Amino acid sequence: MEGSLWGALAALALFGAFQGCGMAVARFALPGESGGAKLLLGSVAGTVMLQWFPVVFAFFLGFTLPAHLCALALALACGALCWRFSRRGPGLGQALLAFRRRKALWAAVALWGFACFLVWKSLLFQDGCVYSSQATYGDTCMHLSFITSLARQGEFPPEYSILPGTRLAYPFLGDSVSASLYLVGAPLNLAYALPMWFAMGQVIFGFLLFAARLLGSWNKGLLAWTLFFFNGGLGFVYFLGGGWENFSRIFTEFYQTPTNLTEENIRWVNVVVDMMLPQRALLFGWGVLFPLLYLLYRAAFQGQKRYFWWGGVLAGLLPMIHTHSFLALALVCGAWMVYTLCRDLGWVRPAARLGKALVVLGLLAMASLKTVLHATSREDSPKLLWVAGAGLCLCAGAAMVLVCLRCRQGKGRQLLSTWGALFLITCGLALPQLLFWTFGQAGGFVRGHFAWVTGEDSYLWFYLKNLGLTGVLALLGLLAAKPGEFGKYAPALPIWFLGEFVEFQPNDYDNNKLFYVAFAFLCCAGAQALWQGLSRLKAAGPRRCLAGASLGLCCCAAVLTMGREAVARYVLFDPGAIALSAYLEEELPADALVLTDSRHNNEVASLAGRDILCGSPSYLYYHGLDYTRQQEAARQMYEAPEASRNLFDAWGVDYVLVSDFERGSYQVDEVGLAALFPKVYDDGSRVLYQVRTEKERV
């Protein structure tokens, strides 16, 4: 856990080498881009290379140092070749000069700094304890178990250390990049935080770059950026009145924030605090997604045809970084392809009219359908999958008709070299991942569900109070958009449609990983609407007042939520848990299996990287895994060890931990355990029994 100075330096060197190689790739692939765009996309490429290159060799060598040395050699070779054959162009100096011309970049730097601070305090080793913040208290331990077990056990393809024998099909590459740093000797907190710091910057600057390009203005892009990252609806209203105690609970109670107040059905959480910070897969997925959207926009709308090829490579590597981002990207590409085909056929105006009509009719239909389905308790139904499938097939059919019309005009080869190349490259890289990892687990719990987590609220009221003024501005922006503008925002529609009818995980709430990508486009539409509204006020004073009031109303809830996260502090592991973890790391074999209870903050799995029989149901259930046999076996072994001797052998238990957690979860027969197995660790609170010796394990 503590690592060493040399280990930290080795990790920094490894990470820096891959970042440098990524810069060389960006210099070769994007010669005409600005220095800032190259810097951003090079950083993204470097992170993706560190995620994927070790995987190539880990299938043969395991997740080990030799595999990483081979990966580093491959990266250096790619970087050297790209640097050798690249043309000179804008570089780091030009990127730094951009801060003099683009004041919006300073806002991004400030948010990035704040986000890095939140990452640092989300896994803080201090005073002999490990602390987390509020948003990360639930998720951090799961990601730590992936990081530490991958680094310590070296098994590849990896399995769940919290459910041994089950392949890890969760998108784990956001954790493997930290596992790589931990493997070479970095302290655990540095290995955890360093890649996240870079990913935070990639998301924050990537969205700003994309929004500024889509809206054609850095000022408009900054406005969309503000609406997206400082998102929050009307939840702050529930904290007004009722005395100071009602307001101060934001900063003192657990999850009583204006963007996450479940008792009032406020569920549209803040992007930075509740999405990017705790959900590492989403963070690293967005770190690729938003810069990739910039590339695809340049390819589809600004004539940079070769970007379809580079975009296909990044898109194809996305599924095991973040599967939801990959799905959202597919819908974005479909919508943009349809729009560009309509543009080339001269059908932009009627297509935009149809799209706006669908927005209005769709809202009315969704509201009506919610009322009917909620009244009849049919919000969960397999028939909803047919509705979603029919809608997507209709869109696909329309796209095929447009493709055929363009081919009849002699543009088939052009389509094949652009959208066709994107599709073929993406599928060639993505399908093996989906077949090997994703479909086997995720395919079992795709189901029909309508209206996300609207609950008892009406459809329109739920989104009004959750999205607030930003939602109203987004709707106005869509309806007031010029025909050419509407097609650029259009990807929001199929993403939202699919998210309202189909769920891809057992947890209803997790569909927000789709909705937020649609929300990114809606923020661009909302920024355009707000900008146009403000531009109609000729006097500077009223314009500034209206702008300040609008942004204050849009961002108030987010600012309060960010303030809460900045002061939140919870103990994840106490000194006893850390001491036990250090013992386990030093004395236990890397593949030892320890019997514990199923608490989420399990030091054996999270800090020591060892397997436990059954982890927290709050993780396993929402990953669609069946853990009932392991859970029941654990209970029997704790409560009746003598009668369960066969279970210890059947499940391959090597050690048994008894602490206050186990005593609280089971009626532990400590006398029976002590009679059967020798104690190898006892600090007065935590007792570790050895079930099998090394010879017996062999």
XYZ file of C-alpha atoms in Angstrom:
698
model
C 0.000 0.000 0.000
C 2.693 2.448 0.993
C 4.973 1.755 -1.954
C 8.380 3.399 -2.019
C 10.097 6.479 -3.380
C 11.702 4.456 -6.147
C 8.395 2.804 -6.898
C 6.701 6.183 -7.137
C 9.416 7.444 -9.476
C 9.118 4.305 -11.607
C 5.348 4.768 -11.833
C 5.743 8.424 -12.790
C 8.300 7.464 -15.424
C 6.027 4.755 -16.834
C 3.011 7.028 -16.953
C 5.041 9.904 -18.389
C 6.549 7.672 -21.074
C 3.123 6.600 -22.295
C 1.903 10.204 -22.217
C 4.897 11.232 -24.297
C 4.271 8.457 -26.795
C 0.667 9.588 -27.025
C 1.844 13.109 -27.847
C 3.991 11.731 -30.642
C 1.027 9.810 -32.048
C -1.133 12.955 -31.961
C 1.630 14.943 -33.685
C 1.644 12.399 -36.501
C -2.111 11.814 -36.780
C -3.325 15.404 -36.386
C -0.789 17.667 -38.111
C -3.255 20.458 -38.810
C -4.718 20.737 -35.315
C -3.863 23.447 -32.829
C -1.253 22.849 -30.178
C -3.922 22.631 -27.490
C -5.926 20.018 -29.383
C -2.767 17.962 -29.960
C -1.857 18.203 -26.291
C -5.301 17.018 -25.209
C -5.646 14.242 -27.768
C -2.070 13.126 -27.189
C -2.778 12.775 -23.485
C -5.891 10.730 -24.300
C -3.884 8.529 -26.669
C -1.209 7.998 -24.016
C -3.744 6.893 -21.414
C -5.467 4.556 -23.863
C -2.116 3.028 -24.816
C -1.307 2.391 -21.141
C -4.713 0.773 -20.743
C -4.534 -1.444 -23.815
C -0.890 -2.258 -24.595
C -0.323 -4.276 -21.388
C -3.531 -6.202 -22.155
C -2.074 -7.434 -25.450
C 0.808 -9.112 -23.640
C -1.082 -9.977 -20.437
C -3.020 -12.690 -22.271
C 0.316 -14.529 -22.644
C 2.437 -13.247 -19.747
C -0.188 -12.361 -17.161
C -0.583 -8.879 -15.722
C 3.090 -8.795 -14.766
C 6.199 -6.648 -15.079
C 7.392 -8.511 -18.203
C 4.075 -7.772 -19.883
C 4.447 -4.103 -19.003
C 8.002 -3.955 -20.257
C 6.812 -5.379 -23.568
C 3.979 -2.837 -23.604
C 6.425 -0.011 -22.918
C 8.701 -1.197 -25.725
C 5.734 -1.257 -28.107
C 4.661 2.228 -27.037
C 8.164 3.618 -27.478
C 8.413 2.050 -30.915
C 5.066 3.564 -31.952
C 6.044 6.928 -30.513
C 9.433 6.926 -32.262
C 7.927 5.995 -35.634
C 5.198 8.616 -35.339
C 7.696 11.292 -34.368
C 10.002 10.324 -37.221
C 7.322 10.575 -39.890
C 5.308 13.490 -38.503
C 5.372 17.002 -39.853
C 6.253 19.992 -37.771
C 3.275 21.964 -36.583
C 1.814 23.804 -33.595
C 3.181 22.369 -30.386
C 3.305 22.953 -26.655
C 4.334 26.594 -26.987
C 1.307 27.370 -29.115
C -0.895 25.490 -26.633
C 0.373 27.690 -23.793
C -0.154 30.847 -25.830
C -3.787 29.829 -26.235
C -4.342 30.813 -22.603
C -3.697 34.415 -23.611
C -6.303 34.293 -26.367
C -8.904 31.964 -24.841
C -9.966 33.185 -21.422
C -12.364 30.244 -21.221
C -9.370 27.973 -20.683
C -8.698 29.547 -17.296
C -12.147 28.523 -16.105
C -11.356 24.972 -17.214
C -8.030 25.088 -15.339
C -9.803 26.235 -12.168
C -12.367 23.429 -12.337
C -9.627 20.918 -13.129
C -7.710 22.025 -10.045
C -10.810 21.644 -7.887
C -11.518 18.211 -9.378
C -7.941 17.117 -8.648
C -8.390 18.245 -5.052
C -11.538 16.127 -4.787
C -9.681 13.118 -6.212
C -6.870 13.576 -3.693
C -9.208 13.670 -0.712
C -11.353 10.808 -2.014
C -8.596 8.336 -1.002
C -6.621 10.071 1.708
C -4.110 8.239 3.896
C -3.860 10.350 7.031
C -3.509 9.864 10.796
C -3.214 6.115 10.340
C -6.601 5.890 8.595
C -7.903 5.869 5.044
C -10.544 8.524 4.405
C -12.986 9.010 1.557
C -15.379 11.770 0.669
C -19.151 11.469 0.529
C -19.557 10.618 -3.160
C -16.760 8.046 -3.141
C -17.598 6.252 0.106
C -19.610 3.590 -1.698
C -17.670 3.093 -4.952
C -14.008 3.464 -4.035
C -13.627 0.087 -2.338
C -14.877 -1.827 -5.372
C -12.405 -0.078 -7.657
C -9.609 -0.621 -5.149
C -10.361 -4.346 -5.170
C -9.956 -4.384 -8.963
C -6.712 -2.392 -8.794
C -5.005 -4.271 -5.990
C -6.038 -7.788 -7.034
C -4.958 -7.222 -10.634
C -1.585 -5.881 -9.524
C -0.938 -8.418 -6.773
C -2.335 -11.577 -8.350
C -1.403 -10.882 -11.969
C -4.191 -13.093 -13.265
C -5.430 -12.292 -16.746
C -8.175 -12.213 -17.879
C -8.991 -10.978 -14.386
C -11.674 -12.346 -12.108
C -13.669 -10.636 -9.401
C -11.634 -10.826 -6.211
C -14.952 -10.301 -4.402
C -16.491 -13.316 -6.185
C -13.618 -15.633 -7.229
C -14.228 -17.816 -10.241
C -16.275 -15.149 -12.022
C -14.683 -13.334 -14.949
C -14.451 -9.587 -14.476
C -16.684 -8.340 -17.299
C -17.140 -4.882 -15.800
C -15.222 -2.267 -17.875
C -11.996 -2.536 -15.897
C -9.443 -0.621 -17.970
C -9.999 2.540 -15.951
C -8.715 0.505 -12.993
C -6.030 -1.432 -14.860
C -4.184 1.799 -15.587
C -3.860 2.328 -11.821
C -3.005 -1.339 -11.334
C -0.082 -0.846 -13.725
C 1.308 1.963 -11.584
C 0.707 0.003 -8.386
C 2.471 -2.989 -9.891
C 5.698 -1.068 -10.454
C 5.769 0.150 -6.856
C 3.703 3.328 -6.587
C 1.897 3.990 -3.301
C -1.737 2.991 -3.611
C -3.079 6.533 -3.290
C -0.738 7.797 -6.019
C -1.594 4.883 -8.322
C -5.279 5.606 -7.719
C -5.136 9.388 -8.161
C -2.570 10.100 -10.900
C -4.529 8.633 -13.839
C -7.712 10.221 -12.498
C -6.076 13.651 -12.427
C -5.237 13.325 -16.101
C -8.652 11.874 -16.948
C -10.364 14.777 -15.194
C -8.415 17.176 -17.387
C -9.220 15.173 -20.500
C -12.954 15.358 -19.774
C -13.000 19.009 -18.720
C -10.886 20.326 -21.588
C -12.284 17.788 -24.044
C -15.854 18.935 -23.546
C -14.850 22.598 -23.806
C -12.976 21.940 -27.054
C -15.905 19.993 -28.467
C -18.578 22.492 -27.412
C -16.606 25.471 -28.726
C -16.181 23.738 -32.085
C -19.824 22.647 -32.327
C -21.151 26.109 -31.404
C -18.532 27.946 -33.448
C -17.525 30.188 -30.547
C -15.372 29.854 -27.465
C -17.745 32.062 -25.482
C -20.743 29.925 -26.389
C -18.677 26.832 -25.717
C -17.817 28.136 -22.248
C -21.515 28.735 -21.604
C -22.386 25.149 -22.602
C -19.429 23.917 -20.529
C -20.776 25.780 -17.496
C -24.270 24.355 -17.913
C -22.855 20.842 -18.191
C -20.319 20.706 -15.363
C -22.251 22.960 -12.975
C -25.501 21.170 -13.626
C -28.231 21.231 -11.043
C -31.970 21.714 -11.069
C -34.327 23.176 -8.513
C -33.293 20.959 -5.627
C -31.881 23.909 -3.684
C -35.458 25.115 -3.115
C -35.997 22.285 -0.617
C -33.286 23.770 1.595
C -34.772 27.258 1.755
C -36.830 28.165 4.800
C -37.239 26.090 7.932
C -34.314 27.677 9.735
C -30.547 27.403 9.443
C -30.609 23.699 10.278
C -32.506 22.935 7.093
C -29.842 24.614 4.989
C -26.793 23.436 6.934
C -27.739 19.747 6.569
C -26.307 20.010 3.057
C -22.841 20.160 4.631
C -23.340 17.883 7.635
C -25.627 14.978 6.698
C -24.984 12.086 4.360
C -26.352 12.671 0.854
C -28.627 15.576 1.604
C -27.550 17.715 -1.342
C -29.552 19.800 -3.819
C -28.598 17.449 -6.666
C -29.149 14.169 -4.840
C -32.164 14.334 -2.546
C -33.898 11.019 -3.043
C -36.798 11.667 -0.685
C -37.878 14.523 -2.963
C -36.948 12.533 -6.099
C -34.074 14.844 -6.989
C -31.872 12.427 -8.923
C -30.089 14.504 -11.596
C -26.764 14.469 -9.774
C -23.853 16.786 -10.391
C -21.539 15.745 -13.217
C -18.267 16.374 -11.399
C -19.095 15.260 -7.873
C -21.443 12.335 -8.358
C -20.472 11.026 -11.793
C -16.828 11.677 -12.670
C -15.413 11.431 -9.155
C -16.814 8.088 -7.909
C -17.401 6.314 -11.226
C -13.962 5.647 -12.630
C -15.194 3.740 -15.694
C -17.363 6.690 -16.679
C -14.541 9.144 -16.005
C -12.072 7.345 -18.265
C -14.823 6.675 -20.810
C -15.673 10.363 -21.030
C -11.955 11.125 -21.196
C -12.038 9.353 -24.564
C -15.601 10.214 -25.595
C -15.550 14.014 -25.621
C -12.214 14.400 -27.451
C -13.469 11.704 -29.838
C -16.660 13.686 -30.468
C -14.429 16.621 -31.371
C -12.603 14.469 -33.923
C -15.825 13.104 -35.394
C -17.330 16.577 -35.619
C -14.268 17.716 -37.528
C -14.607 14.662 -39.768
C -18.345 14.893 -40.437
C -18.851 18.644 -40.613
C -15.498 20.213 -41.426
C -14.071 17.963 -44.093
C -11.310 16.216 -42.109
C -12.064 12.814 -43.664
C -9.007 11.035 -42.293
C -10.346 11.628 -38.781
C -12.944 8.942 -39.446
C -10.089 6.440 -39.403
C -8.492 7.727 -36.208
C -11.914 8.062 -34.638
C -12.637 4.435 -35.489
C -9.520 3.307 -33.610
C -10.447 5.230 -30.448
C -14.090 4.174 -30.679
C -13.141 0.525 -31.101
C -11.045 0.609 -27.937
C -13.838 2.132 -25.851
C -16.068 -0.821 -24.775
C -13.854 -2.115 -21.962
C -13.057 1.428 -20.875
C -16.743 2.344 -20.560
C -19.456 0.402 -22.343
C -22.196 3.008 -21.868
C -20.008 5.616 -23.574
C -19.476 3.229 -26.459
C -23.239 2.718 -26.837
C -23.898 6.456 -26.654
C -21.185 7.077 -29.252
C -22.828 4.605 -31.620
C -26.078 6.561 -31.385
C -24.259 9.868 -31.903
C -22.603 8.526 -35.032
C -25.915 7.222 -36.346
C -27.657 10.553 -35.835
C -24.820 12.552 -37.379
C -24.579 10.205 -40.339
C -28.305 10.633 -41.038
C -27.953 14.399 -40.774
C -24.955 14.574 -43.124
C -26.768 12.377 -45.650
C -29.805 14.679 -45.475
C -27.482 17.644 -45.907
C -25.836 16.150 -48.972
C -29.254 15.353 -50.453
C -30.529 18.877 -49.765
C -33.075 17.717 -47.193
C -31.797 19.582 -44.138
C -34.807 21.868 -43.749
C -37.538 19.188 -43.876
C -35.413 16.897 -41.717
C -35.075 19.630 -39.080
C -38.816 20.275 -39.147
C -39.472 16.589 -38.659
C -36.978 16.469 -35.801
C -38.565 19.429 -34.018
C -41.992 17.896 -34.428
C -40.669 14.690 -32.888
C -39.320 16.659 -29.921
C -42.729 18.186 -29.154
C -44.757 15.071 -29.901
C -42.235 12.902 -28.089
C -42.501 14.945 -24.893
C -46.298 14.780 -25.000
C -46.206 11.055 -25.752
C -43.720 10.355 -22.958
C -45.816 12.318 -20.462
C -49.006 10.513 -21.469
C -47.340 7.098 -21.529
C -45.870 7.662 -18.072
C -49.334 8.429 -16.685
C -50.876 5.318 -18.229
C -48.069 2.885 -17.389
C -47.666 4.161 -13.841
C -51.391 3.884 -13.177
C -51.384 0.266 -14.396
C -47.987 -0.647 -12.846
C -46.551 -1.617 -16.244
C -43.433 0.539 -16.232
C -41.407 -2.695 -16.354
C -42.351 -4.809 -19.344
C -40.568 -6.809 -22.077
C -42.885 -5.109 -24.568
C -40.973 -1.886 -24.029
C -37.949 -3.558 -25.604
C -40.034 -4.043 -28.734
C -40.946 -0.350 -28.725
C -37.296 0.635 -28.445
C -36.276 -1.907 -31.062
C -38.955 -0.684 -33.454
C -37.827 2.913 -33.041
C -34.184 2.072 -33.643
C -35.053 -0.148 -36.633
C -37.083 2.688 -38.116
C -34.085 5.009 -37.772
C -31.762 2.372 -39.225
C -34.132 1.819 -42.142
C -34.236 5.543 -42.865
C -30.437 5.625 -42.770
C -30.212 2.743 -45.229
C -32.589 4.501 -47.624
C -30.447 7.633 -47.465
C -27.286 5.596 -48.049
C -28.851 3.957 -51.105
C -29.863 7.333 -52.517
C -26.323 8.647 -52.099
C -24.912 5.526 -53.711
C -27.202 6.061 -56.692
C -25.632 9.510 -56.998
C -22.235 7.856 -57.289
C -21.077 8.645 -53.749
C -20.808 5.070 -52.503
C -17.018 5.049 -52.451
C -16.998 8.306 -50.504
C -19.379 6.860 -47.920
C -17.283 3.713 -47.616
C -14.098 5.691 -47.001
C -15.733 7.855 -44.307
C -18.651 6.443 -42.318
C -17.942 2.963 -43.663
C -14.327 3.099 -42.473
C -15.447 4.328 -39.060
C -17.936 1.467 -38.783
C -15.572 -1.280 -39.964
C -12.608 -0.212 -37.820
C -14.801 0.241 -34.755
C -16.493 -3.134 -35.170
C -13.200 -4.897 -35.854
C -11.762 -3.678 -32.549
C -14.919 -3.638 -30.430
C -16.604 -6.936 -31.284
C -13.925 -9.177 -29.700
C -14.279 -7.218 -26.456
C -18.055 -7.361 -26.505
C -18.099 -11.082 -27.243
C -15.367 -12.006 -24.756
C -16.438 -9.785 -21.847
C -19.614 -7.771 -22.188
C -22.357 -9.857 -23.767
C -21.909 -12.837 -21.483
C -22.724 -10.766 -18.406
C -24.651 -7.717 -19.594
C -26.883 -9.611 -22.007
C -28.626 -11.316 -19.117
C -30.142 -8.207 -17.567
C -31.125 -5.955 -20.464
C -34.797 -5.243 -19.850
C -37.628 -2.948 -20.744
C -38.300 -0.128 -18.306
C -39.975 3.199 -18.941
C -39.270 6.667 -17.584
C -35.967 6.107 -15.780
C -36.428 6.946 -12.040
C -39.324 9.382 -12.326
C -41.196 7.419 -9.663
C -44.412 9.021 -8.433
C -43.732 12.323 -10.206
C -45.292 13.169 -13.521
C -42.880 12.961 -16.423
C -42.588 16.685 -17.168
C -42.495 17.778 -13.521
C -39.713 15.313 -12.716
C -37.438 16.649 -15.441
C -38.369 20.254 -14.787
C -37.362 20.107 -11.138
C -34.281 17.985 -11.884
C -32.944 19.870 -14.917
C -34.290 23.260 -13.925
C -33.696 26.240 -16.183
C -31.098 24.313 -18.175
C -33.795 21.904 -19.334
C -36.051 24.761 -20.412
C -33.201 26.437 -22.282
C -32.314 23.142 -23.964
C -35.877 22.671 -25.196
C -35.989 26.243 -26.490
C -32.612 25.758 -28.133
C -33.785 22.651 -29.968
C -36.997 24.261 -31.188
C -35.376 27.569 -32.163
C -32.335 26.007 -33.829
C -31.669 26.694 -37.465
C -31.923 23.621 -39.697
C -28.161 23.205 -39.852
C -27.806 23.621 -36.091
C -30.563 21.184 -35.186
C -28.781 18.268 -36.848
C -25.738 18.855 -34.673
C -27.817 18.617 -31.491
C -29.905 15.714 -32.824
C -27.892 12.879 -31.174
C -29.582 13.802 -27.903
C -32.900 12.451 -29.222
C -32.072 8.767 -29.916
C -29.954 8.536 -26.772
C -32.768 9.889 -24.619
C -35.321 7.679 -26.359
C -33.285 4.528 -25.766
C -32.535 5.473 -22.161
C -36.224 5.874 -21.371
C -37.243 2.457 -22.716
C -34.299 0.104 -22.131
C -32.128 -0.533 -19.086
C -28.743 -2.175 -19.391
C -28.070 -2.865 -15.703
C -30.229 -4.025 -12.787
C -30.011 -0.581 -11.215
C -32.569 1.788 -12.809
C -30.419 4.744 -11.832
C -27.445 3.640 -13.964
C -29.150 4.729 -17.176
C -27.998 8.224 -16.326
C -24.691 7.189 -17.911
C -26.566 7.391 -21.207
C -28.656 10.431 -20.361
C -25.655 12.580 -19.504
C -24.198 12.157 -22.986
C -27.512 13.374 -24.399
C -27.414 16.154 -21.801
C -24.063 17.307 -23.205
C -25.749 18.040 -26.539
C -28.726 19.617 -24.786
C -26.377 21.953 -22.918
C -24.991 23.088 -26.267
C -28.527 23.780 -27.502
C -29.356 25.546 -24.225
C -26.217 27.687 -24.431
C -27.146 28.752 -27.956
C -30.657 29.711 -26.797
C -29.368 31.678 -23.810
C -26.770 33.439 -25.948
C -29.360 34.473 -28.498
C -31.686 35.695 -25.776
C -28.969 37.775 -24.162
C -27.830 39.211 -27.496
C -31.263 40.780 -27.989
C -30.654 43.017 -24.990
C -28.642 45.933 -26.306
C -27.893 47.528 -22.939
C -24.896 45.938 -21.216
C -26.267 46.320 -17.674
C -29.529 44.382 -18.124
C -27.715 41.798 -20.252
C -25.184 41.118 -17.514
C -27.869 40.976 -14.841
C -29.927 38.505 -16.841
C -26.856 36.408 -17.605
C -25.847 36.342 -13.938
C -29.356 35.486 -12.765
C -29.728 32.733 -15.355
C -26.392 31.114 -14.565
C -27.020 31.498 -10.847
C -30.318 29.659 -11.156
C -28.728 26.958 -13.321
C -25.652 26.459 -11.148
C -26.782 27.160 -7.571
C -27.500 23.532 -6.724
C -24.191 22.396 -8.220
C -22.128 24.916 -6.266
C -23.711 23.800 -2.990
C -23.126 20.150 -3.846
C -19.490 20.823 -4.729
C -19.067 22.694 -1.455
C -20.439 19.713 0.436
C -18.027 17.347 -1.304
C -15.098 19.637 -0.528
C -15.666 19.295 3.239
C -16.975 15.703 3.382
C -14.735 13.211 5.175
C -15.523 9.638 6.184
C -13.301 6.857 7.525
C -13.057 3.938 5.122
C -10.403 1.951 6.986
C -9.156 2.434 10.530
C -5.587 1.760 11.739
C -6.438 -1.852 12.647
C -7.671 -2.572 9.130
C -4.532 -1.039 7.628
C -2.263 -3.072 9.926
C -4.099 -6.273 9.001
C -3.793 -5.428 5.300
C -0.052 -4.923 5.668
C 0.223 -8.337 7.314
C -1.825 -9.982 4.584
C 0.338 -8.434 1.869
C 3.538 -9.631 3.510
C 2.522 -13.093 4.707
C -0.287 -14.480 2.568
C 0.128 -15.940 -0.922
C -1.163 -13.605 -3.617
C -3.927 -16.035 -4.580
C -5.069 -16.861 -1.036
C -8.816 -16.846 -0.394
C -9.976 -15.306 2.888
C -13.409 -15.844 4.406
C -14.919 -12.547 5.610
C -18.339 -10.994 5.850
C -19.744 -9.086 2.871
C -19.125 -5.508 3.986
C -18.302 -3.082 1.179
C -15.222 -1.579 2.864
C -13.359 -4.854 3.023
C -9.667 -4.329 3.679
C -8.763 -7.852 2.557
C -10.006 -7.253 -1.003
C -9.565 -3.492 -1.306
C -6.184 -2.917 0.335
C -4.458 -6.310 0.367
C -5.682 -7.429 -3.066
C -6.621 -10.929 -1.855
C -9.709 -12.897 -2.792
C -12.682 -13.119 -0.471
C -15.465 -15.658 -0.794
C -18.320 -13.173 -1.247
C -18.190 -9.413 -1.515
C -20.815 -6.784 -0.956
C -24.227 -7.456 -2.551
C -24.382 -3.736 -3.350
C -21.642 -4.428 -5.908
C -22.446 -7.952 -7.031
C -26.197 -7.580 -7.454
C -25.884 -4.508 -9.653
C -23.348 -6.318 -11.796
C -25.931 -9.015 -12.428
C -24.005 -11.715 -10.543
C -25.449 -14.602 -8.554
C -23.755 -14.734 -5.155
C -26.413 -16.542 -3.087
C -24.487 -19.839 -2.753
C -21.333 -18.105 -1.573
C -23.287 -15.933 0.838
C -25.026 -18.918 2.417
C -21.803 -20.936 2.557
C -20.090 -18.094 4.403
C -22.859 -18.013 6.997
C -22.636 -21.760 7.587
C -18.861 -21.753 7.921
C -18.930 -18.967 10.496
C -21.833 -20.272 12.544
C -21.133 -24.028 12.364
C -17.471 -24.538 11.403
C -17.227 -28.168 12.573
C -20.278 -29.206 10.578
C -19.053 -27.230 7.572
C -15.597 -28.750 7.183
C -16.507 -29.883 3.681
C -17.458 -26.329 2.711
C -14.008 -24.980 3.594
C -12.523 -27.511 1.188
C -15.199 -27.108 -1.492
C -14.787 -23.337 -1.697
C -11.007 -23.382 -1.304
C -10.955 -21.222 1.839
C -7.385 -20.640 3.046
C -7.966 -18.215 5.934
C -10.865 -17.072 8.102
C -11.097 -13.532 9.431
C -13.118 -12.750 12.537
C -13.550 -9.074 13.388
C -16.309 -6.900 14.762
C -17.841 -6.863 11.279
C -18.145 -10.653 11.166
C -19.393 -10.774 14.738
C -22.090 -8.300 13.806
C -23.079 -10.134 10.636
C -23.114 -13.703 11.949
C -23.384 -15.659 15.176
C -19.744 -16.607 14.900
C -18.655 -19.795 16.651
C -15.204 -18.537 17.643
C -14.616 -21.467 19.973
C -15.267 -23.886 17.125
C -12.971 -21.995 14.758
C -10.186 -21.873 17.337
C -10.519 -25.608 17.888
C -10.203 -26.359 14.191
C -7.663 -23.830 12.938
C -4.565 -22.116 14.363
C -4.481 -18.374 14.869
C -1.877 -16.591 12.771
C -2.885 -13.016 13.575
C -4.616 -11.481 16.582
C -4.637 -7.792 17.451
C -7.313 -8.106 20.116
C -10.106 -7.241 17.705
C -9.238 -9.004 14.467
C -8.344 -12.669 14.476
C -7.089 -14.535 11.414
C -7.250 -18.324 11.327
C -5.267 -20.435 8.855
C -7.374 -23.167 7.277
C -4.789 -24.627 4.894
C -1.019 -24.533 4.920
C 1.037 -23.952 1.788
C 1.595 -27.679 1.344
C -2.118 -28.389 1.715
C -2.966 -25.681 -0.822
C -0.705 -27.339 -3.399
